Coordinates of C-alpha atoms and ligand atoms in Angstrom, one line a residue:
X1 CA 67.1 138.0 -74.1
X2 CA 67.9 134.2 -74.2
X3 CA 64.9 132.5 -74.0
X4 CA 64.1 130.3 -70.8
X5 CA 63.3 126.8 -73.0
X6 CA 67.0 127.9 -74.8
X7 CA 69.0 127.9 -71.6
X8 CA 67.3 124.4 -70.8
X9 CA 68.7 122.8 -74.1
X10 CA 72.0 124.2 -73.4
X11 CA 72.0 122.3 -70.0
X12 CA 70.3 119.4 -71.3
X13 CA 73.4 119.4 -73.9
X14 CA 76.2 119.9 -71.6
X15 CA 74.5 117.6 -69.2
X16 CA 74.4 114.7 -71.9
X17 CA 78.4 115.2 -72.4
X18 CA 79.0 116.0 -68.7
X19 CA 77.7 112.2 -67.8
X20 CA 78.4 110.4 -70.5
X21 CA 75.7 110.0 -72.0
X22 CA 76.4 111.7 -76.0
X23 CA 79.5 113.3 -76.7
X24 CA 80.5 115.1 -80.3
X25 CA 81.9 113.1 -83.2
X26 CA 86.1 113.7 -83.4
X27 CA 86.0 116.4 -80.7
X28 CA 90.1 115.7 -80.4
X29 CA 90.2 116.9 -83.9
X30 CA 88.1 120.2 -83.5
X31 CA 84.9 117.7 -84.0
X32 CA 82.5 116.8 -86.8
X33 CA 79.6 118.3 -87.7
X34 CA 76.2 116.8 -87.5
X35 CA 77.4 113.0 -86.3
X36 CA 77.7 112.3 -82.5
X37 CA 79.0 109.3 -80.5
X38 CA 77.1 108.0 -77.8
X39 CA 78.6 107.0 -74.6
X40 CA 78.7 104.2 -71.6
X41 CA 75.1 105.3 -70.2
X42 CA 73.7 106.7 -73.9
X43 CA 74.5 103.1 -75.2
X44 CA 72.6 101.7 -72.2
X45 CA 69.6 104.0 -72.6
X46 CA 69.6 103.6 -76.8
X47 CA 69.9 99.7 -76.3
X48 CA 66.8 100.0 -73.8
X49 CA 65.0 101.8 -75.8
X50 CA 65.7 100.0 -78.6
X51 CA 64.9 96.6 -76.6
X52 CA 61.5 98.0 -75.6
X53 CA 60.5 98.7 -79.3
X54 CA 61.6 95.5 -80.3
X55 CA 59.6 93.5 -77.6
X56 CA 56.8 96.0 -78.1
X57 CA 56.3 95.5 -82.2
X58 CA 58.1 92.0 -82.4
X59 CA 58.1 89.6 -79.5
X60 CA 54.3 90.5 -78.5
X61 CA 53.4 90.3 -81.6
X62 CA 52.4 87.1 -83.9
X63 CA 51.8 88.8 -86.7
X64 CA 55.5 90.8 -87.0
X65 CA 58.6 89.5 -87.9
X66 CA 62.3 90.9 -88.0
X67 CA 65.1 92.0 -90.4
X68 CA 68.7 92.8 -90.5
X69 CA 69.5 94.1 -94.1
X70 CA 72.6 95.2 -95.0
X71 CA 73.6 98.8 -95.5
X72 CA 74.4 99.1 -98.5
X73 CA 72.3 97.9 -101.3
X74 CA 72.4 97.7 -105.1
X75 CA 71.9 101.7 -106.8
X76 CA 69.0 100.4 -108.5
X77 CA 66.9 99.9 -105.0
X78 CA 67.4 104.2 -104.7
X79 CA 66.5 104.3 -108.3
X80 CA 63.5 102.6 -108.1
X81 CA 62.2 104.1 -104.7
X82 CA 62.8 107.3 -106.4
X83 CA 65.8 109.0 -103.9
X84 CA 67.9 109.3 -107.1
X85 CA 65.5 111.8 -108.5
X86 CA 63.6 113.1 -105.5
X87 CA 64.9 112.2 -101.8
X88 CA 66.2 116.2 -101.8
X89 CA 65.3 119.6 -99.7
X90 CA 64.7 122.9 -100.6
X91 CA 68.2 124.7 -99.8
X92 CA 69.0 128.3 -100.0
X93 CA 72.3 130.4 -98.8
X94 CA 72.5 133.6 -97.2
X95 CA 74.1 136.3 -99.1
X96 CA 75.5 138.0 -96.3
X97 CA 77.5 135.1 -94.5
X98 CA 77.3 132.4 -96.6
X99 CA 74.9 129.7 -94.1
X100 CA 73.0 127.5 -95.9
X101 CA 69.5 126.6 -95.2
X102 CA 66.2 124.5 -95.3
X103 CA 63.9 127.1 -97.3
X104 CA 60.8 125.1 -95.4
X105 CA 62.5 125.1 -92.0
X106 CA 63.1 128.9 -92.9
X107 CA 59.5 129.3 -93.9
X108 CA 58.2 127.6 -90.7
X109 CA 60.1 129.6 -88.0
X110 CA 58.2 132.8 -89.9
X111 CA 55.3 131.2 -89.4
X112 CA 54.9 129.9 -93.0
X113 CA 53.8 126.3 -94.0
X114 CA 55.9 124.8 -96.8
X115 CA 56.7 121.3 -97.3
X116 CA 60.0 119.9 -98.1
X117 CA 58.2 117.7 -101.2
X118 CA 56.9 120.6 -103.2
X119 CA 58.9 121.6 -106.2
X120 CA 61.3 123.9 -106.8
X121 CA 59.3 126.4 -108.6
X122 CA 56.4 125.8 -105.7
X123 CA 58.9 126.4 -102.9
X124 CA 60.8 129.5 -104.9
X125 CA 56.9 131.4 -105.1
X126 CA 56.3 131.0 -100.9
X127 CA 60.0 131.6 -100.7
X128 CA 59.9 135.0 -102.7
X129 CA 56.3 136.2 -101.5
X130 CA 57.5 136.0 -97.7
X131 CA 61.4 137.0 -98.3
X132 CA 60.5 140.0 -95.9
X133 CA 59.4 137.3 -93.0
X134 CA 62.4 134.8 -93.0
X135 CA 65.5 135.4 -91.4
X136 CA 68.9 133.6 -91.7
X137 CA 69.3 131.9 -88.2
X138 CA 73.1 133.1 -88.1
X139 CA 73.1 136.1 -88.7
X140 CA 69.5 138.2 -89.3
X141 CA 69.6 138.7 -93.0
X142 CA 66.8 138.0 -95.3
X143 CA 68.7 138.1 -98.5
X144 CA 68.9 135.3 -100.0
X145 CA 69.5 132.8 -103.5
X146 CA 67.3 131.3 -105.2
X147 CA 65.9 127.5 -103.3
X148 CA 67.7 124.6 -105.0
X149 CA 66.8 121.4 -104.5
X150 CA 69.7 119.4 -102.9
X151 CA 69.8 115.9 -102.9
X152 CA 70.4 114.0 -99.6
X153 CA 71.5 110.4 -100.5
X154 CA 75.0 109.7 -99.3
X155 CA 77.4 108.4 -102.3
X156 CA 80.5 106.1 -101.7
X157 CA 82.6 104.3 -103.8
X158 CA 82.4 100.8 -102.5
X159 CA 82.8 98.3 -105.1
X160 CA 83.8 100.9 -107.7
X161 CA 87.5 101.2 -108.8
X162 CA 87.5 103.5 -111.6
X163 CA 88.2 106.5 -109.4
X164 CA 85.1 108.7 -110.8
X165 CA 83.1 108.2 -108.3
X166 CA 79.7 109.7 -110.0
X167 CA 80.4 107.4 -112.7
X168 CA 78.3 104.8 -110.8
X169 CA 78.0 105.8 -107.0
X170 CA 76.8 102.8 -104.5
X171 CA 74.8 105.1 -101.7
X172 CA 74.6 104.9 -98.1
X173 CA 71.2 103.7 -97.5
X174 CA 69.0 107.3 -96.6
X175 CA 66.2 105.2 -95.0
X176 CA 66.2 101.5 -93.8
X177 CA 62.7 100.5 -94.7
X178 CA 63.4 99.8 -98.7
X179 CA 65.7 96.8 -97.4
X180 CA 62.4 95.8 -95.7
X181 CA 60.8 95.8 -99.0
X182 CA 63.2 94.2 -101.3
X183 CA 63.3 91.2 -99.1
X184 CA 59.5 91.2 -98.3
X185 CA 59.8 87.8 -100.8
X186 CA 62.2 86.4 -99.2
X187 CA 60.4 86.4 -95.7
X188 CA 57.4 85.5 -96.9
X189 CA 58.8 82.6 -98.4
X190 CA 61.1 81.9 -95.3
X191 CA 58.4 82.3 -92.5
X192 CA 55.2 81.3 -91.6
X193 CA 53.9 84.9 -92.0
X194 CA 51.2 85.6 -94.1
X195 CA 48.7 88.6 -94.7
X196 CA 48.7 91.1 -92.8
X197 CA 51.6 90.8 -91.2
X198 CA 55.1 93.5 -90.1
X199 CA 58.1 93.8 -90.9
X200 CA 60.4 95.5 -88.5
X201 CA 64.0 96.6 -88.8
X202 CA 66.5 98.8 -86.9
X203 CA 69.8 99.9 -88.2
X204 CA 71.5 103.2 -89.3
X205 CA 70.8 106.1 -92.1
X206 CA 72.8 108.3 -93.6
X207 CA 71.7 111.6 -95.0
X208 CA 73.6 114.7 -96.2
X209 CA 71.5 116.8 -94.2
X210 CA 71.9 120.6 -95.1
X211 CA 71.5 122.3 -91.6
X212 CA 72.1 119.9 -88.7
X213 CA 71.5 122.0 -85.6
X214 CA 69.6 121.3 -82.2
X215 CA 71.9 118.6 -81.2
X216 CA 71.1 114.6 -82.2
X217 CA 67.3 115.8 -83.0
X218 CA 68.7 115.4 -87.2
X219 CA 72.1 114.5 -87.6
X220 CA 73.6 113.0 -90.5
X221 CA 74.1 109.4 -89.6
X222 CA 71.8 108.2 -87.1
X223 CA 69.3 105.2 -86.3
X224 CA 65.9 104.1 -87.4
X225 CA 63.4 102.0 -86.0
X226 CA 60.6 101.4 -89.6
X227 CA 58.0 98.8 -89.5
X228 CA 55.9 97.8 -92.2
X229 CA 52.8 95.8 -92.1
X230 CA 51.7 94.4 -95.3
X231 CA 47.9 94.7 -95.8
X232 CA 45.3 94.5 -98.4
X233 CA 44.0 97.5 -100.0
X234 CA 40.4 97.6 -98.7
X235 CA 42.3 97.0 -95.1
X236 CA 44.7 99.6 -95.6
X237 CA 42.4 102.5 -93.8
X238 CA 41.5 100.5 -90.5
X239 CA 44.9 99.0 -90.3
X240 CA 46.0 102.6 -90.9
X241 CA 43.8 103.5 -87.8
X242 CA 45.2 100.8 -85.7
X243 CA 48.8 101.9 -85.8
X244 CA 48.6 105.7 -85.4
X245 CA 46.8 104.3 -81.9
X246 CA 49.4 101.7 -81.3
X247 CA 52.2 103.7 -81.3
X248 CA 50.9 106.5 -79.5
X249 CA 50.3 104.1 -76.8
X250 CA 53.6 103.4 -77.1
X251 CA 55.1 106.8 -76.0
X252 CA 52.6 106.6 -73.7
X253 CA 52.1 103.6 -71.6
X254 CA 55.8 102.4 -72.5
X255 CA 58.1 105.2 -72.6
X256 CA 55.9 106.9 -70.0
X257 CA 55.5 110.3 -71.8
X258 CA 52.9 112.7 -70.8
X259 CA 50.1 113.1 -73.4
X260 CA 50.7 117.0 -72.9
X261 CA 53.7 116.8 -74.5
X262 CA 52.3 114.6 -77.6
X263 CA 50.4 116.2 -80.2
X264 CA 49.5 115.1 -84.1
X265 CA 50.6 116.7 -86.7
X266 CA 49.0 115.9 -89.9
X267 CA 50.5 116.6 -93.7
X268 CA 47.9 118.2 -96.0
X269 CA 50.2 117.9 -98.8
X270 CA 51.0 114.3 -99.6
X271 CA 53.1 113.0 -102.5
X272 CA 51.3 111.4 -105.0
X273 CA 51.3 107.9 -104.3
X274 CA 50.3 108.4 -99.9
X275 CA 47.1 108.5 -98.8
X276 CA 47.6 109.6 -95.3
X277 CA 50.1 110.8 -93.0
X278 CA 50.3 112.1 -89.7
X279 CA 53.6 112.8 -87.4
X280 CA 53.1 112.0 -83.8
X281 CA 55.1 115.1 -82.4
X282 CA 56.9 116.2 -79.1
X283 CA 57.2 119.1 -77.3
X284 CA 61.2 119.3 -77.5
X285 CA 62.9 122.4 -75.4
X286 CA 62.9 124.4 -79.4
X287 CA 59.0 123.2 -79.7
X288 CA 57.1 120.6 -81.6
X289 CA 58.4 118.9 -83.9
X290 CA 58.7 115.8 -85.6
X291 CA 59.1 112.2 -83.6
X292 CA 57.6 109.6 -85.7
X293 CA 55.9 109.4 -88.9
X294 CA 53.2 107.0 -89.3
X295 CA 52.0 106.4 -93.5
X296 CA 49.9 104.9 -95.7
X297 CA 51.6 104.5 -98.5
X298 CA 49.7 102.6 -100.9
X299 CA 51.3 99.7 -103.6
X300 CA 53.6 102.2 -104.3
X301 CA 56.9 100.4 -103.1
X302 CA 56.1 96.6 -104.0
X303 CA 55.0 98.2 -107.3
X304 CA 58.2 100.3 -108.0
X305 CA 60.5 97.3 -107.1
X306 CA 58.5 94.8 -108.8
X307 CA 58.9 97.0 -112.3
X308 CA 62.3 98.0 -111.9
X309 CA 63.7 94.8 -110.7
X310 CA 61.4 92.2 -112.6
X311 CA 60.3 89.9 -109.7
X312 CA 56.8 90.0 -109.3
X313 CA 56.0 91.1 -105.7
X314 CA 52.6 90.6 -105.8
X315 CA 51.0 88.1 -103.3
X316 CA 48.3 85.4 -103.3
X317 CA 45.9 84.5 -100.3
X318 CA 46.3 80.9 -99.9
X319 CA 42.8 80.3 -98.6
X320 CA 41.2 82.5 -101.5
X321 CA 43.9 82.4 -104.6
X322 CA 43.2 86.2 -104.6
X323 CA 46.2 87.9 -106.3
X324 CA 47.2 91.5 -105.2
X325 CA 49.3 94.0 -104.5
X326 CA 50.1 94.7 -101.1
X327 CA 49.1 97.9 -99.1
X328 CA 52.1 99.4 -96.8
X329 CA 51.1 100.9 -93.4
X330 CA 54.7 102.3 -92.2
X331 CA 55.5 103.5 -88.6
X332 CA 59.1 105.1 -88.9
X333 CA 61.0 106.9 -86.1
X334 CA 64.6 107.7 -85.1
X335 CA 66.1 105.9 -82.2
X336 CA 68.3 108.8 -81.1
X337 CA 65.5 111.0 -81.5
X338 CA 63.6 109.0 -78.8
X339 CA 66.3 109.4 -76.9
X340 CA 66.9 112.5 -77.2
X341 CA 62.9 113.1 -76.1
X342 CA 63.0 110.6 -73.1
X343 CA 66.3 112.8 -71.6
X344 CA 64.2 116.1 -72.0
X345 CA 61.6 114.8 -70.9
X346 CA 63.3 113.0 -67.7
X347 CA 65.8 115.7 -66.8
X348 CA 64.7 117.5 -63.6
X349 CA 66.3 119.7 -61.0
X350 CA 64.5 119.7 -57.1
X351 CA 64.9 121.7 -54.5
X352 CA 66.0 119.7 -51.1
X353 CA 66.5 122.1 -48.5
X354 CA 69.1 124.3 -49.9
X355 CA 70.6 121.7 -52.2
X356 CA 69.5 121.3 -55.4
X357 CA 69.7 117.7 -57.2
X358 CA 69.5 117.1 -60.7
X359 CA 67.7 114.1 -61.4
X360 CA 66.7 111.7 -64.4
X361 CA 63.2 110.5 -64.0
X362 CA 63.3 108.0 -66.8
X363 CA 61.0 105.2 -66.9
X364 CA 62.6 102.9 -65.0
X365 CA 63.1 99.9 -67.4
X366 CA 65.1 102.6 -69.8
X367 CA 67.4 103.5 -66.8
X368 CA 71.2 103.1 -68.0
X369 CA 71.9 102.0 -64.6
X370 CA 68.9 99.7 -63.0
X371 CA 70.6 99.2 -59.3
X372 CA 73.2 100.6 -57.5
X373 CA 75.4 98.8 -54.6
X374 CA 77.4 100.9 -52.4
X375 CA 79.5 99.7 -49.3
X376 CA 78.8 102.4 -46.5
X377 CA 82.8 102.9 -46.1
X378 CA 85.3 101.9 -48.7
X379 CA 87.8 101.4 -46.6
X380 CA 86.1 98.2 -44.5
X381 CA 86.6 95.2 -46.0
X382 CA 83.7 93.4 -44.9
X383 CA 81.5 96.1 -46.0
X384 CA 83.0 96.0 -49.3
X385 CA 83.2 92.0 -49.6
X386 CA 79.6 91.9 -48.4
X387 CA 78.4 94.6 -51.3
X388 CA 80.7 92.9 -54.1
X389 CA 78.7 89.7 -53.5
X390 CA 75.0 91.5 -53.7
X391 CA 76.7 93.2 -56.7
X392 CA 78.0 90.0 -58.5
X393 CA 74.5 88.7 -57.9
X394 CA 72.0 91.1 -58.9
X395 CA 74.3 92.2 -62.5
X396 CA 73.2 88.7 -64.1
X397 CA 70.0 90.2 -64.3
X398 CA 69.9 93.9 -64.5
X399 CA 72.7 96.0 -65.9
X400 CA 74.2 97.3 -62.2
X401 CA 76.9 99.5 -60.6
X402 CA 79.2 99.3 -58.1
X403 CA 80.5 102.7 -56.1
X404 CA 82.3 102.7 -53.6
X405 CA 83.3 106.5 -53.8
X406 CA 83.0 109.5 -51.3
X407 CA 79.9 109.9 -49.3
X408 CA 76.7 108.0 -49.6
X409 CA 74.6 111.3 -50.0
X410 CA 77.5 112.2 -53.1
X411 CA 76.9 109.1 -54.6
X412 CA 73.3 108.8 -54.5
X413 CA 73.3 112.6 -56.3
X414 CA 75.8 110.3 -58.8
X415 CA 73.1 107.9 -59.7
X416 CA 69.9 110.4 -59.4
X417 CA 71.5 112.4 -62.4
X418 CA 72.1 109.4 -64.7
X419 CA 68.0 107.7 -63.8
X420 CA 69.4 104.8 -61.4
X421 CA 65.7 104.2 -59.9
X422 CA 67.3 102.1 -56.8
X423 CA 70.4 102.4 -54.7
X424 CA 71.4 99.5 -52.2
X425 CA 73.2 100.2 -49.3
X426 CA 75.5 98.2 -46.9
X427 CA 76.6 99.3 -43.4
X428 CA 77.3 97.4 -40.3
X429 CA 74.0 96.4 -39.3
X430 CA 74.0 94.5 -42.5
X431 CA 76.5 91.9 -41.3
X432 CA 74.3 91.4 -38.4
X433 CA 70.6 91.2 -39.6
X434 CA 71.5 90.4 -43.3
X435 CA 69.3 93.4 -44.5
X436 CA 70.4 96.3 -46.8
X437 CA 69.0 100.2 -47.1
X438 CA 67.5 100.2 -50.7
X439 CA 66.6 104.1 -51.2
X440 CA 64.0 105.2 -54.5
X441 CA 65.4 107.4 -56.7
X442 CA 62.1 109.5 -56.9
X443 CA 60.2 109.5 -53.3
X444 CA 64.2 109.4 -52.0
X445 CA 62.5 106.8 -49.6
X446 CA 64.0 104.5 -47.7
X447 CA 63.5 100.8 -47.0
X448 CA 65.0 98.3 -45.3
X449 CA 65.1 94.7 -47.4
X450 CA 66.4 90.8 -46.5
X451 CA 69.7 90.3 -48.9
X452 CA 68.1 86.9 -49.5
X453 CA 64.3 88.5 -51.0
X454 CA 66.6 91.0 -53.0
X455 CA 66.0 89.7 -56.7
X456 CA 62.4 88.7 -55.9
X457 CA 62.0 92.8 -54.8
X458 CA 63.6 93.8 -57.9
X459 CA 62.0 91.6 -59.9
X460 CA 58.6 92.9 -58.8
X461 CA 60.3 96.3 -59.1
X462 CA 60.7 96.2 -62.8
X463 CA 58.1 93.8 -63.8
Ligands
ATP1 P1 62.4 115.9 -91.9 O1 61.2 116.4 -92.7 O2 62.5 116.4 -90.5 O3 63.7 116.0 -92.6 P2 61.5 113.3 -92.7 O4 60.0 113.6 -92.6 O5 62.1 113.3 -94.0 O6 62.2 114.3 -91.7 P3 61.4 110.5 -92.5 O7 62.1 110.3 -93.8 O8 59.9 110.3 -92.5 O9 61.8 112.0 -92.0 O10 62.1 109.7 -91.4 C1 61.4 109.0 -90.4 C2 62.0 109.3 -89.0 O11 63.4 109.2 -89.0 C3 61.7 110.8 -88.6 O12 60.4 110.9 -88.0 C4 62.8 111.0 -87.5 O13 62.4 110.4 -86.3 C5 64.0 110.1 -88.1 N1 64.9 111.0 -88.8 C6 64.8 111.4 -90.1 N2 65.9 112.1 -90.4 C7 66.7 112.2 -89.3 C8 67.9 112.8 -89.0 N3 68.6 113.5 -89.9 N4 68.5 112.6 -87.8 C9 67.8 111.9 -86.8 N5 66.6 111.3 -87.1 C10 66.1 111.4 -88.3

């Protein structure tokens, strides 16, 4: 029987590609696996979402700056953050058709807990013990090899012209926060920051992930948001609390997710060097799992780069001379993974009268679309000049569409399935009274508004 929550995704899948919103990597060419492109509105809504983080941990905050750090970074940065020896997951292969897979995904869905950073010999003793329990998600069988431990870091060859390309591999980065720490010097000596203070960065990862299923939730190139705040170690536990509170509100009271759907997950099995780490998880159409990762990671990373590289990354209060090494307090998420949350979360189908709408009830700053303009009839000029003009107006300010096709009731079902929160109307009374129809995307309410008070009501609107 295909389960209810399953039959959802699928929707919510076909749904995202049906509106433009993610479409599969090279589909011309039989597609891609695990890498997706993101179109007209899913650029909208990842920019929006990635503009509310920004504003949320930067602008309103004094004590966080930004970062842009290039991709690709010097081999010795993975060498000395350890992803050379360790950034890996447990992977075995089905004997029967060949699938390979996460042995602590495998162990989870049996109802097993494993984690992903115990060793090979740890892993292979779970893994053996409950062979009778896990079941290869293609095709049933539990036989499987041994668990291997497969490392993720993507290698290129940039910069390297020998041909041998394990001679010396230059890596995509896996994760964006070490360029964060190898230039925590240089903005400290650049800005006015000083302890505690963030750094916060967004760009893209690359991981050679073994199983990439269940859409853009893990894909192997996608987009972090990481922030680090810089602490000192008797601070690190409060500043610790702060955060995991922070960005809950967040989801919350910015992304307007219901607590219900929330929950915290928290690791009992830390490497050595973290002292505490929760996930703040969602309840995605395949269940909880994983959204954000909030850490306390300890000296670990200033001290690895300061040994490997030479330069000492140690700081020194100004007011007291104190000399230390700072504490990291990381908040680290995936941008499409928010996204893919805030479209589960928003995708809705109504009943009105025998009609059934689908409808996006995103928050409404993270609507692709903010305002609609339709002429009643496309075929009257002055109904069309009129709505051009409101149009040309209202799209210096918030990203806006113009549509002008079939009937007003088609194109309001248009703009309820991609989260437009308001749609503007004008028909002949509006030449007369210089009024439009602005109808809500979630009451379906109408209201009748002076052309001249438009950008006042919208600015109220999404204030
Ligand atoms: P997992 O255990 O699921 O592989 P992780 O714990 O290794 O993930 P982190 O390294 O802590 O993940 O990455 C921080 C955040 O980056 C995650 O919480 C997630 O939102 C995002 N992320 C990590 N890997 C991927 C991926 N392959 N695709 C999309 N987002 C990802």
């Amino acid at each position: 029987m295909i389960d209810k929550n399953e039959n959802r995704f699928e929707e919510i899948i076909s749904f995202c590609k049906r509106r433009g919103f993610v479409f599969p990597s090279s589909e011309i060419y039989g597609g891609f696996s695990a890498v997706y492109d993101y179109g007209p509105y899913g650029i909208e809504l990842k920019n929006a979402i990635q503009a509310k983080w920004w504003q949320n941990m930067v602008h309103n905050r004094e004590d966080v700056v930004g970062l842009d750090s290039a991709i690709f970074m010097s081999p010795k940065v993975w060498q000395a953050s350890g992803h050379v020896s360790g950034f890996s997951d447990p992977m075995a292969e089905c004997k029967k058709c060949h699938t390979r897979s996460r042995v602590d995904h495998l162990l989870e869905e049996a109802g097993v807990f494993a984690d992903e950073k115990m060793s090979e010999s740890e892993i292979n003793k779970i893994f053996d013990k409950n062979k009778d329990k896990v079941k290869c998600p293609k095709c049933g069988s539990n036989i499987f090899s041994e668990a291997k431990s497969f490392n993720l870091l993507v290698k290129s060859n940039l910069g390297n012209f020998t041909g041998d390309w394990d001679k010396e591999p230059t890596y995509l980065r896996g994760e964006t926060c070490q360029g964060i720490y190898i230039n925590f010097k240089n903005v400290l000596d650049s800005s006015r920051v000083k302890i505690p203070f963030g750094i916060a960065q967004v760009g893209k990862a690359f991981r050679n992930e073994i199983t990439a299923r269940q859409f853009i939730f893990r894909t192997r190139e996608f987009e972090q948001m990481e922030f680090q705040y810089f602490v000192k170690p008797e601070d690190a536990k409060k500043q610790y609390k702060r955060w995991k509170e922070e960005r809950w509100d967040f989801y919350v009271n910015e992304l307007g997710i219901l607590e219900k759907n929330l929950r915290w997950h928290k690791h009992e099995n830390l490497v050595f060097y973290a002292k505490e780490a929760y996930d703040i998880e969602y309840n995605f159409p395949f269940g909880f799992k994983e959204l954000e990762g909030i850490h306390n990671r300890s000296d670990y990373d200033l001290t690895q780069h300061s040994k490997h590289s030479g330069s000492d990354l140690s700081y020194t209060d100004p007011r007291t001379n104190e000399k230390f090494m700072p504490w990291v307090i990381e908040a680290s998420v995936g941008l499409n993974r928010i996204l893919l949350m805030v479209i589960c979360d928003a995708y809705t189908k109504e009943k009105i009268g025998d009609e059934e709408r689908i409808v996006l009830k995103l928050e409404k700053s993270l609507a692709p679309v903010k305002i609609a303009v339709f002429p009643l009839l496309k075929n009257k000029p002055q109904l069309v000049k009129k709505a051009k003009e409101i149009f040309d107006k209202l799209k210096t300010a918030w990203v806006c569409e113009f549509d002008d096709n079939g009937n007003v009731g088609k194109r309001y079902r248009r703009q309820d399935e991609i989260g437009t929160p308001y749609c503007i109307t004008v028909d002949f009374d509006s030449l007369d009274d210089k009024a439009v129809t602005i109808r809500d995307r979630d009451t379906m309410a109408q209201e009748r508004v002076a052309i001249d008070q438009l950008p006042e009501y919208f600015s109220q609107k999404f204030s």
